[in-house]
Short mmCIF file of C-alpha atoms in Angstrom, two decimals:
data_model
loop_
_atom_site.label_atom_id
_atom_site.label_comp_id
_atom_site.label_asym_id
_atom_site.label_seq_id
_atom_site.Cartn_x
_atom_site.Cartn_y
_atom_site.Cartn_z
CA MET F 14 -14.12 -69.33 86.12
CA SER F 15 -16.22 -67.10 83.89
CA ALA F 16 -19.35 -68.21 85.73
CA VAL F 17 -18.08 -66.43 88.86
CA PRO F 18 -19.16 -62.78 88.95
CA ALA F 19 -16.22 -60.39 89.23
CA ALA F 20 -17.43 -58.73 92.45
CA ARG F 21 -17.35 -61.88 94.51
CA PRO F 22 -14.80 -62.26 97.31
CA ALA F 23 -11.76 -64.25 96.35
CA GLU F 24 -12.13 -66.74 99.21
CA ASP F 25 -15.61 -67.68 98.08
CA ALA F 26 -14.62 -68.13 94.47
CA ALA F 27 -11.72 -70.31 95.55
CA ALA F 28 -13.88 -72.36 97.88
CA GLU F 29 -16.30 -73.20 95.14
CA GLY F 30 -13.64 -74.31 92.74
CA GLY F 31 -14.86 -75.20 89.27
CA GLU F 32 -18.33 -76.31 90.36
CA ASP F 33 -21.13 -74.07 89.22
CA ARG F 34 -23.54 -74.36 92.11
CA SER F 35 -24.67 -70.75 92.30
CA ASP F 36 -27.88 -69.44 90.80
CA GLY F 37 -25.81 -66.86 89.00
CA SER F 38 -27.73 -63.76 90.10
CA ALA F 39 -25.87 -62.74 93.25
CA GLY F 40 -23.48 -65.62 93.77
CA ARG F 41 -26.03 -67.38 95.96
CA LEU F 42 -26.32 -71.14 96.18
CA ALA F 43 -29.43 -72.39 94.42
CA GLY F 44 -31.89 -74.38 96.48
CA TYR F 45 -31.60 -72.36 99.69
CA ASN F 46 -33.84 -69.56 100.88
CA LEU F 47 -32.15 -66.19 101.38
CA GLY F 48 -30.14 -66.49 104.59
CA TYR F 49 -30.67 -70.30 104.86
CA LEU F 50 -33.65 -70.13 107.27
CA ASP F 51 -37.22 -70.57 106.01
CA GLU F 52 -39.58 -67.59 106.14
CA ASN F 53 -41.64 -68.88 109.08
CA THR F 54 -38.52 -69.17 111.22
CA LYS F 55 -37.33 -65.74 110.16
CA ARG F 56 -40.69 -64.18 111.06
CA MET F 57 -40.54 -65.84 114.49
CA ILE F 58 -36.98 -64.58 115.08
CA ARG F 59 -37.91 -61.12 113.78
CA ARG F 60 -40.84 -60.84 116.19
CA THR F 61 -38.52 -61.97 118.98
CA LEU F 62 -35.92 -59.36 118.01
CA LEU F 63 -38.45 -56.52 118.06
CA LYS F 64 -39.63 -57.44 121.57
CA ALA F 65 -36.02 -57.84 122.67
CA VAL F 66 -35.22 -54.31 121.47
CA ALA F 67 -38.34 -52.98 123.23
CA ILE F 68 -37.24 -54.53 126.56
CA PRO F 69 -33.47 -53.88 126.71
CA GLY F 70 -31.55 -56.67 128.41
CA HIS F 71 -34.52 -59.01 128.84
CA GLN F 72 -33.95 -62.54 127.52
CA VAL F 73 -36.70 -63.51 125.09
CA PRO F 74 -37.08 -67.24 124.38
CA PHE F 75 -37.23 -68.29 120.74
CA GLY F 76 -37.53 -71.51 118.77
CA SER F 77 -33.87 -72.06 118.02
CA ARG F 78 -33.33 -74.18 114.89
CA GLU F 79 -30.69 -76.71 114.08
CA MET F 80 -28.05 -75.00 111.97
CA PRO F 81 -25.31 -76.53 109.81
CA LEU F 82 -22.74 -76.02 112.54
CA PRO F 83 -22.56 -77.45 116.07
CA TYR F 84 -23.91 -75.74 119.19
CA GLY F 85 -21.19 -73.63 120.70
CA TRP F 86 -19.97 -72.45 117.31
CA GLY F 87 -22.36 -69.56 117.03
CA THR F 88 -25.76 -71.07 116.19
CA GLY F 89 -27.55 -68.25 118.04
CA GLY F 90 -25.61 -65.46 116.38
CA ILE F 91 -25.94 -67.07 112.97
CA GLN F 92 -29.75 -67.31 113.34
CA VAL F 93 -30.02 -63.67 114.37
CA THR F 94 -27.82 -62.63 111.44
CA ALA F 95 -29.84 -64.81 109.06
CA ALA F 96 -33.09 -63.14 110.15
CA VAL F 97 -31.65 -59.65 109.72
CA ILE F 98 -29.34 -59.89 106.71
CA GLY F 99 -30.24 -58.82 103.16
CA PRO F 100 -28.44 -58.43 99.85
CA GLU F 101 -27.59 -54.77 100.58
CA ASP F 102 -25.59 -55.71 103.67
CA ARG F 103 -21.86 -56.08 104.09
CA LEU F 104 -20.94 -58.67 106.70
CA LYS F 105 -17.90 -58.90 108.93
CA VAL F 106 -17.39 -61.88 111.24
CA ILE F 107 -14.82 -61.99 114.01
CA ASP F 108 -13.80 -64.72 116.40
CA GLN F 109 -11.92 -63.39 119.44
CA GLY F 110 -11.21 -60.27 117.40
CA ALA F 111 -9.70 -62.12 114.46
CA ASP F 112 -11.16 -62.22 110.94
CA ASP F 113 -9.05 -65.16 109.81
CA THR F 114 -9.89 -67.94 112.28
CA THR F 115 -11.84 -71.05 111.30
CA ASN F 116 -15.13 -70.01 112.86
CA ALA F 117 -15.07 -66.50 111.38
CA VAL F 118 -14.04 -67.65 107.91
CA SER F 119 -16.67 -70.38 107.71
CA ILE F 120 -19.54 -68.20 108.96
CA ARG F 121 -18.54 -65.43 106.54
CA ARG F 122 -18.41 -67.92 103.68
CA PHE F 123 -21.74 -69.41 104.77
CA PHE F 124 -23.53 -66.07 104.41
CA ALA F 125 -21.73 -65.20 101.18
CA ARG F 126 -23.19 -68.43 99.80
CA VAL F 127 -26.70 -68.53 101.26
CA ALA F 128 -27.46 -64.80 101.32
CA GLY F 129 -25.24 -63.60 98.47
CA VAL F 130 -23.93 -60.76 100.65
CA ALA F 131 -20.67 -58.92 100.29
CA THR F 132 -18.20 -59.56 103.10
CA THR F 133 -15.43 -57.46 104.54
CA GLU F 134 -12.77 -57.53 107.21
CA ARG F 135 -12.96 -53.77 107.75
CA THR F 136 -15.00 -52.74 110.79
CA ARG F 137 -15.72 -49.37 109.21
CA GLU F 138 -17.21 -50.85 106.02
CA ALA F 139 -19.45 -53.48 107.62
CA SER F 140 -23.17 -53.00 108.15
CA ILE F 141 -23.52 -56.18 110.20
CA ILE F 142 -20.74 -57.51 112.44
CA GLN F 143 -21.17 -60.96 113.93
CA THR F 144 -18.79 -61.48 116.78
CA ARG F 145 -17.61 -64.18 119.08
CA HIS F 146 -16.25 -62.77 122.33
CA ARG F 147 -14.93 -59.34 121.27
CA ILE F 148 -16.11 -55.86 120.34
CA PRO F 149 -13.96 -54.28 117.61
CA GLU F 150 -11.54 -51.57 118.73
CA THR F 151 -12.77 -49.17 116.05
CA PRO F 152 -15.84 -47.42 117.53
CA LEU F 153 -19.07 -48.57 115.91
CA ARG F 154 -21.40 -46.01 114.37
CA GLU F 155 -25.11 -45.51 113.81
CA GLY F 156 -26.53 -47.81 111.17
CA GLN F 157 -24.32 -50.74 112.12
CA ILE F 158 -25.63 -53.86 113.87
CA ILE F 159 -23.39 -56.01 116.04
CA VAL F 160 -24.55 -59.60 116.64
CA TYR F 161 -23.00 -61.43 119.60
CA GLN F 162 -22.72 -65.22 119.81
CA VAL F 163 -23.77 -66.13 123.33
CA PRO F 164 -23.02 -69.50 124.96
CA MET F 165 -24.89 -68.78 128.24
CA PRO F 166 -27.38 -65.92 128.28
CA GLU F 167 -28.26 -66.20 131.98
CA PRO F 168 -25.87 -64.08 134.09
CA LEU F 169 -27.09 -65.71 137.30
CA PHE F 170 -26.76 -69.35 136.30
CA ARG F 171 -23.59 -70.10 138.29
CA LEU F 172 -25.32 -68.72 141.37
CA GLU F 173 -28.83 -70.09 140.79
CA PRO F 174 -29.16 -73.05 138.41
CA ARG F 175 -32.99 -73.18 138.39
CA VAL F 176 -34.33 -71.34 135.33
CA ALA F 177 -37.75 -70.78 136.94
CA GLU F 178 -36.02 -69.11 139.86
CA THR F 179 -33.75 -66.84 137.78
CA ARG F 180 -36.77 -65.77 135.73
CA ARG F 181 -38.49 -64.75 138.95
CA MET F 182 -35.38 -62.87 140.05
CA HIS F 183 -35.31 -60.93 136.77
CA ALA F 184 -39.03 -60.14 137.17
CA LEU F 185 -38.37 -58.74 140.65
CA ALA F 186 -35.05 -57.12 139.64
CA ASP F 187 -33.62 -59.05 142.61
CA TYR F 188 -29.91 -59.12 141.88
CA GLY F 189 -28.61 -59.27 145.45
CA LEU F 190 -27.06 -62.67 144.77
CA MET F 191 -24.72 -61.20 142.16
CA HIS F 192 -23.73 -58.34 144.47
CA VAL F 193 -22.91 -60.88 147.18
CA LYS F 194 -20.73 -62.79 144.71
CA LEU F 195 -18.83 -59.59 143.82
CA TYR F 196 -18.50 -58.77 147.54
CA GLU F 197 -17.12 -62.23 148.33
CA ASP F 198 -14.62 -61.89 145.48
CA ILE F 199 -13.38 -58.61 146.96
CA ALA F 200 -13.26 -60.06 150.49
CA ARG F 201 -11.32 -63.11 149.30
CA HIS F 202 -9.11 -61.77 146.51
CA GLY F 203 -9.11 -58.02 147.07
CA GLN F 204 -10.78 -57.47 143.70
CA VAL F 205 -13.62 -58.78 141.57
CA ALA F 206 -12.31 -62.04 140.09
CA ILE F 207 -14.20 -61.85 136.78
CA SER F 208 -12.16 -61.03 133.69
CA TYR F 209 -14.69 -61.89 131.00
CA ASN F 210 -18.51 -62.13 130.79
CA TYR F 211 -18.57 -59.42 133.47
CA PRO F 212 -22.25 -58.81 134.41
CA VAL F 213 -23.84 -55.50 133.39
CA MET F 214 -27.04 -53.63 134.22
CA VAL F 215 -28.92 -52.52 131.12
CA ASN F 216 -30.94 -49.31 131.29
CA GLY F 217 -30.87 -49.59 135.09
CA ARG F 218 -33.28 -52.54 135.08
CA TYR F 219 -32.08 -55.90 133.73
CA LEU F 220 -28.93 -57.76 134.70
CA MET F 221 -27.37 -59.06 131.49
CA ALA F 222 -24.54 -61.36 130.46
CA PRO F 223 -22.53 -59.46 127.83
CA SER F 224 -21.42 -62.82 126.34
CA PRO F 225 -17.82 -63.79 127.15
CA ILE F 226 -16.26 -60.54 125.96
CA PRO F 227 -13.31 -59.41 128.10
CA SER F 228 -14.33 -56.91 130.78
CA PHE F 229 -12.01 -54.56 128.84
CA ASP F 230 -14.80 -54.33 126.21
CA ASN F 231 -17.63 -53.64 128.66
CA PRO F 232 -17.30 -49.83 128.54
CA LYS F 233 -17.76 -49.94 124.75
CA MET F 234 -21.31 -51.25 125.22
CA ASP F 235 -22.39 -48.20 127.18
CA ARG F 236 -24.34 -45.78 124.96
CA MET F 237 -22.99 -47.46 121.82
CA PRO F 238 -24.42 -45.80 118.67
CA ALA F 239 -24.87 -49.22 116.98
CA LEU F 240 -27.67 -51.70 117.71
CA GLN F 241 -26.50 -54.71 119.75
CA LEU F 242 -28.24 -58.07 119.29
CA PHE F 243 -27.44 -61.24 121.23
CA GLY F 244 -28.29 -64.79 120.15
CA ALA F 245 -27.91 -67.95 122.24
CA GLY F 246 -28.74 -70.98 120.07
CA ARG F 247 -28.38 -73.82 122.53
CA GLU F 248 -30.11 -71.93 125.35
CA LYS F 249 -32.72 -70.57 122.89
CA ARG F 250 -32.65 -66.96 124.02
CA ILE F 251 -32.39 -63.64 122.19
CA TYR F 252 -31.78 -60.28 123.83
CA ALA F 253 -30.79 -56.83 122.70
CA VAL F 254 -29.45 -53.44 123.69
CA PRO F 255 -30.78 -50.49 121.62
CA PRO F 256 -28.41 -47.67 120.63
CA TYR F 257 -27.50 -45.05 123.24
CA THR F 258 -28.63 -47.24 126.13
CA ALA F 259 -26.90 -47.16 129.50
CA VAL F 260 -24.91 -50.36 130.11
CA LYS F 261 -23.19 -50.29 133.49
CA SER F 262 -20.79 -52.91 134.76
CA LEU F 263 -21.72 -53.94 138.31
CA ASP F 264 -19.43 -52.54 141.00
CA PHE F 265 -19.32 -50.86 144.39
CA GLU F 266 -18.66 -47.20 145.16
CA ASP F 267 -15.42 -48.04 147.00
CA HIS F 268 -14.43 -50.75 144.48
CA PRO F 269 -15.19 -49.22 141.07
CA PHE F 270 -15.24 -51.42 137.97
CA GLN F 271 -11.76 -51.84 136.49
CA PRO F 272 -11.36 -53.33 133.02
CA VAL F 273 -8.41 -55.70 132.67
CA ARG F 274 -5.69 -55.18 130.06
CA ALA F 275 -2.24 -56.75 129.78
CA PRO F 276 0.35 -54.08 130.77
CA ALA F 277 2.18 -54.08 127.43
CA ALA F 278 2.20 -52.65 123.95
CA CYS F 279 1.29 -54.64 120.85
CA ALA F 280 4.46 -56.23 119.39
CA LEU F 281 3.22 -55.66 115.83
CA CYS F 282 1.61 -52.20 115.82
CA GLY F 283 2.71 -50.78 119.16
CA SER F 284 -0.80 -49.95 120.35
CA GLN F 285 -1.07 -49.04 124.02
CA GLU F 286 -4.87 -48.95 123.98
CA SER F 287 -6.06 -52.17 122.32
CA TYR F 288 -6.90 -55.48 123.98
CA LEU F 289 -3.94 -57.87 123.73
CA ASP F 290 -3.52 -61.62 123.25
CA GLU F 291 -0.48 -63.32 124.72
CA VAL F 292 1.31 -65.47 122.14
CA VAL F 293 3.97 -68.03 123.07
CA THR F 294 6.78 -67.80 120.51
CA ASP F 295 9.15 -70.65 121.48
CA ASP F 296 9.62 -73.35 124.12
CA ARG F 297 12.06 -71.31 126.22
CA GLY F 298 9.49 -68.96 127.74
CA GLY F 299 9.48 -66.44 124.91
CA ARG F 300 6.19 -64.60 124.51
CA ILE F 301 4.80 -61.51 122.88
CA PHE F 302 1.58 -59.53 123.16
CA VAL F 303 -0.35 -58.72 120.00
CA CYS F 304 -3.66 -57.00 119.30
CA SER F 305 -6.63 -59.35 119.45
CA ASP F 306 -8.45 -57.21 116.85
CA THR F 307 -6.67 -58.13 113.59
CA ASP F 308 -8.35 -55.42 111.47
CA TYR F 309 -7.31 -52.72 113.96
CA CYS F 310 -3.74 -54.05 114.08
CA HIS F 311 -3.41 -54.34 110.26
CA THR F 312 -4.79 -50.84 109.76
CA ARG F 313 -2.28 -49.43 112.25
CA GLN F 314 0.60 -51.38 110.69
CA ALA F 315 -0.34 -50.12 107.23
CA ALA F 316 -0.34 -46.53 108.51
CA GLN F 317 3.27 -46.85 109.75
CA PRO F 318 5.01 -48.87 106.99
CA ARG F 319 8.45 -47.22 107.07
CA GLU F 320 9.51 -48.15 110.61
CA ALA F 321 8.28 -51.73 110.17
CA ALA F 322 10.31 -52.23 106.98
CA GLU F 323 13.73 -52.02 108.67
CA MET T 4 -69.22 -57.01 96.70
CA ASN T 5 -66.47 -59.55 96.19
CA ALA T 6 -63.67 -57.40 94.84
CA PRO T 7 -60.69 -59.44 93.59
CA LEU T 8 -57.81 -59.83 96.04
CA THR T 9 -54.95 -57.42 95.44
CA PRO T 10 -51.38 -58.78 95.54
CA GLY T 11 -49.15 -58.84 98.60
CA PHE T 12 -45.38 -58.31 98.40
CA ALA T 13 -44.01 -58.52 94.87
CA GLU T 14 -40.89 -60.30 96.18
CA PRO T 15 -42.02 -61.91 99.44
CA VAL T 16 -38.55 -62.83 100.77
CA LEU T 17 -36.65 -59.66 99.88
CA ASP T 18 -39.51 -57.27 100.59
CA ALA T 19 -40.14 -58.80 104.02
CA GLN T 20 -36.43 -58.50 104.82
CA ARG T 21 -36.24 -54.83 103.79
CA CYS T 22 -39.45 -54.04 105.62
CA PHE T 23 -38.22 -55.81 108.77
CA ARG T 24 -35.01 -53.79 108.73
CA ALA T 25 -37.05 -50.58 108.58
CA VAL T 26 -39.21 -51.73 111.52
CA LEU T 27 -36.14 -52.85 113.49
CA GLU T 28 -34.49 -49.48 112.86
CA ALA T 29 -37.70 -47.70 113.89
CA MET T 30 -37.96 -49.74 117.10
CA ALA T 31 -34.25 -49.22 117.88
CA ARG T 32 -34.46 -45.45 117.30
CA PRO T 33 -37.89 -44.37 118.56
CA GLY T 34 -39.30 -41.32 116.82
CA ARG T 35 -37.14 -41.61 113.69
CA VAL T 36 -39.48 -41.92 110.72
CA GLN T 37 -38.65 -44.76 108.32
CA ALA T 38 -39.90 -44.96 104.75
CA LEU T 39 -40.67 -48.51 103.66
CA PRO T 40 -38.90 -49.45 100.42
CA ALA T 41 -41.38 -52.14 99.32
CA LEU T 42 -45.12 -52.02 99.73
CA PRO T 43 -47.97 -54.43 99.00
CA GLU T 44 -51.19 -53.35 97.29
CA ALA T 45 -53.34 -53.22 100.38
CA PRO T 46 -57.13 -52.83 100.18
CA ALA T 47 -58.50 -49.36 100.89
CA PRO T 48 -58.62 -48.55 104.62
CA LEU T 49 -55.30 -50.32 105.25
CA ALA T 50 -52.27 -47.99 105.11
CA PRO T 51 -49.54 -49.50 102.90
CA ALA T 52 -46.98 -49.29 105.73
CA ALA T 53 -49.28 -51.03 108.22
CA ALA T 54 -50.10 -53.73 105.69
CA ALA T 55 -46.38 -54.25 104.99
CA VAL T 56 -45.58 -54.61 108.70
CA LEU T 57 -48.30 -57.23 109.14
CA LEU T 58 -47.17 -59.17 106.06
CA THR T 59 -43.62 -59.08 107.45
CA LEU T 60 -44.41 -60.19 110.99
CA ALA T 61 -47.80 -61.91 111.18
CA ASP T 62 -48.42 -65.59 110.47
CA ALA T 63 -50.39 -68.55 111.78
CA ASP T 64 -48.86 -68.10 115.25
CA THR T 65 -50.06 -64.52 115.74
CA PRO T 66 -53.73 -63.60 116.10
CA VAL T 67 -54.34 -60.21 114.49
CA TRP T 68 -57.16 -57.85 115.40
CA LEU T 69 -58.08 -55.07 113.02
CA ASP T 70 -60.88 -52.57 112.57
CA ALA T 71 -60.33 -52.06 108.84
CA GLY T 72 -63.29 -54.11 107.64
CA GLU T 73 -63.94 -57.46 106.01
CA ALA T 74 -61.99 -56.84 102.79
CA ALA T 75 -58.81 -56.02 104.72
CA ALA T 76 -59.27 -59.02 107.01
CA ALA T 77 -59.75 -61.33 104.03
CA TRP T 78 -56.68 -59.88 102.32
CA LEU T 79 -54.58 -60.38 105.44
CA ARG T 80 -55.92 -63.86 106.09
CA PHE T 81 -54.98 -64.88 102.56
CA HIS T 82 -51.52 -63.31 102.35
CA ALA T 83 -50.28 -63.72 105.94
CA GLY T 84 -52.33 -66.78 106.94
CA CYS T 85 -52.95 -65.29 110.35
CA PRO T 86 -56.04 -65.94 112.47
CA ILE T 87 -58.25 -62.87 112.97
CA ALA T 88 -58.86 -62.23 116.68
CA ALA T 89 -62.38 -61.44 117.87
CA SER T 90 -61.18 -58.82 120.35
CA ALA T 91 -58.10 -56.62 120.62
CA ALA T 92 -57.26 -58.18 124.00
CA GLU T 93 -56.49 -61.56 122.39
CA ALA T 94 -54.34 -60.17 119.60
CA THR T 95 -50.56 -60.31 119.20
CA PHE T 96 -50.85 -57.53 116.63
CA ALA T 97 -53.69 -55.04 116.76
CA LEU T 98 -54.24 -52.62 113.91
CA ALA T 99 -56.35 -49.52 114.39
CA GLY T 100 -57.39 -47.40 111.45
CA GLY T 101 -59.93 -45.48 113.49
CA VAL T 102 -59.87 -44.78 117.23
CA PRO T 103 -57.25 -47.13 118.70
CA PRO T 104 -58.22 -49.44 121.57
CA ALA T 105 -57.06 -48.35 125.03
CA LEU T 106 -53.48 -49.49 125.62
CA ARG T 107 -54.42 -51.02 128.98
CA ASP T 108 -57.00 -53.27 127.25
CA LEU T 109 -54.34 -54.96 125.11
CA SER T 110 -52.21 -57.89 126.18
CA GLN T 111 -49.53 -56.54 128.55
CA GLY T 112 -47.34 -59.60 129.08
CA THR T 113 -46.37 -60.66 132.59
CA GLU T 114 -43.55 -59.53 134.87
CA GLU T 115 -41.70 -62.76 134.04
CA GLU T 116 -42.62 -62.76 130.35
CA PRO T 117 -43.06 -59.11 129.32
CA HIS T 118 -42.33 -60.06 125.70
CA ARG T 119 -45.77 -61.67 125.44
CA SER T 120 -47.41 -58.26 125.17
CA ALA T 121 -49.23 -57.00 122.09
CA THR T 122 -47.89 -54.68 119.40
CA LEU T 123 -50.35 -51.98 118.37
CA LEU T 124 -50.24 -50.50 114.88
CA VAL T 125 -52.00 -47.18 114.62
CA GLN T 126 -52.70 -45.50 111.31
CA VAL T 127 -52.23 -41.76 111.75
CA ALA T 128 -52.83 -38.89 109.35
CA ALA T 129 -49.20 -37.78 109.15
CA LEU T 130 -45.77 -38.34 110.72
CA ALA T 131 -43.01 -35.76 110.82
CA GLU T 132 -39.68 -35.43 112.63
CA GLY T 133 -38.54 -32.16 114.16
CA GLY T 134 -41.68 -31.00 115.99
CA GLY T 135 -44.36 -32.22 118.36
CA TRP T 136 -43.52 -34.73 121.09
CA ARG T 137 -40.18 -34.74 122.84
CA LEU T 138 -38.99 -38.35 123.08
CA THR T 139 -36.24 -39.65 125.36
CA GLY T 140 -35.09 -43.11 126.42
CA PRO T 141 -33.10 -46.05 125.03
CA GLY T 142 -32.30 -45.67 121.33
CA ILE T 143 -32.25 -41.88 121.55
CA GLU T 144 -28.98 -39.98 121.93
CA ARG T 145 -30.44 -36.81 123.44
CA GLU T 146 -33.99 -36.33 122.29
CA HIS T 147 -36.03 -37.00 119.18
CA ARG T 148 -38.99 -34.88 118.15
CA LEU T 149 -41.96 -36.58 116.52
CA LEU T 150 -45.21 -35.11 115.28
CA ALA T 151 -48.00 -37.66 114.86
CA ALA T 152 -51.21 -36.09 113.58
CA GLY T 153 -54.57 -37.69 114.22
CA LEU T 154 -54.15 -39.50 117.54
CA PRO T 155 -56.89 -39.21 120.17
CA ALA T 156 -56.42 -36.46 122.76
CA GLY T 157 -55.76 -38.72 125.73
CA PHE T 158 -52.90 -40.65 124.08
CA GLU T 159 -50.08 -38.93 126.00
CA ALA T 160 -51.63 -39.82 129.37
CA GLU T 161 -52.26 -43.38 128.22
CA TRP T 162 -48.67 -43.66 127.04
CA ALA T 163 -47.34 -42.41 130.38
CA ALA T 164 -49.28 -45.18 132.13
CA ASN T 165 -48.01 -47.73 129.59
CA HIS T 166 -44.41 -46.55 130.11
CA ALA T 167 -44.84 -46.81 133.89
CA ARG T 168 -45.87 -50.48 133.59
CA PHE T 169 -42.35 -51.39 132.37
CA PRO T 170 -41.24 -54.14 131.85
CA ARG T 171 -44.84 -54.94 130.96
CA GLY T 172 -46.55 -52.82 128.35
CA VAL T 173 -47.54 -52.41 124.74
CA ASP T 174 -45.24 -51.33 121.90
CA VAL T 175 -46.76 -49.02 119.30
CA ILE T 176 -45.95 -48.61 115.61
CA LEU T 177 -47.39 -45.47 114.05
CA CYS T 178 -48.05 -45.76 110.31
CA ALA T 179 -48.86 -43.03 107.81
CA GLY T 180 -48.94 -43.90 104.13
CA ASP T 181 -45.64 -45.63 103.34
CA ARG T 182 -43.88 -44.31 106.46
CA LEU T 183 -43.71 -45.51 110.03
CA ALA T 184 -42.23 -44.68 113.42
CA ALA T 185 -42.20 -46.79 116.57
CA LEU T 186 -42.72 -46.14 120.26
CA PRO T 187 -41.30 -49.02 122.33
CA ARG T 188 -42.53 -49.10 125.94
CA THR T 189 -39.20 -47.69 127.17
CA THR T 190 -39.75 -44.33 125.45
CA ARG T 191 -40.67 -41.32 127.57
CA LEU T 192 -43.00 -38.93 125.81
CA GLU T 193 -43.57 -35.25 126.64
CA ALA T 194 -45.94 -33.00 124.77
CA GLY T 195 -43.75 -30.51 122.92
#
């Protein structure tokens, strides 16, 4: 146990057990480059990221590498994080808002081992937040970077499967097809029938898939002070939204964009504002709604301990 | 004639990471001046910040054009392993110590692949926030002010044309000593 530096997170120390596989300096595994990727790959991803930031919302292809987790588990996000992260960073990883799910725990542990970074579950304390399908409830600030895991970067792919054709449509800013889809939704259902991955226009030019975040989170992307990076590993695309950039959810003047939220309060912290998950509690139809963002919910519960202790 | 090669980054992995974060921050917040924490010992006409950016980003896949002379080219070829382009038009990264090449002569990318455009590094005499140009656009909350001393007189007009070519266009990184600031093609620039 004495080989484990005192500052290391408990989960990492526990995961490593008695084996001394770290190089000792920063709790990093020996034999891996900082952040797992080799320097050539990092340079390629870094060049891609800079062009992505310079052209907000435009999907830049990159040479996606095989990572030690399967496609669909965040290989794009993990490569972006690996190219950006350094020993001064503090990493938070969430999966559907939760810090304690398998995907979030293993990615956090991965970077604690291969990059020697400190990790946290607090949104406020993190310098890099890798996320699968949520934006934290706590507003992000300047200096933070949020990395989205993206399964399908092309917002038009359900309408136009040919990549060559969608690329042409982006070049011409020809997004009529998406407007027709929204119109048909309204004609058929009375409202736009998209509750997650709701398409957005970035800086008034590029149509962008915000990754499958609930449409509830879309307004948080607009003029966000933090830098937003998106990585799609299987589809080999990286895109970005710089800070303070207009991100507008597509809508019509007479059918304005309406984010969806369950009409309830969180059963644990009582929040009326946060995005809620529905949890089935028994097999007789019992169900409760709880915050999807675990850090937000825990912070609120800690701030009101007396009522909860009855 | 053959001066010995000076070293590149002292800690190639960590220094490149820190330098990249500074460049990323500069590109994400146009007009904010970033000081680079780690610098290589670059040969004379090369500004340390410009040399650090090239060591961070250039490699065998990126032809680099530079007007800083044979010693700088040899230094870069050795440390970054990048091919040296014969003309600025062929370069992924172009570095200008003297009069920069016209923005329209550099690689612009295409409408479908605007990310294939060049990045131009310009060494300027000084960079300061708070005066000079008025910058607006993505990455800027209201406006940033940036003073870049030593650019040719027609740069503002050239930049306006570059901005108007969006999504095509060149991105510029201004370097002075160990500091840099970036102008991505989305930035609007007004003389202050």
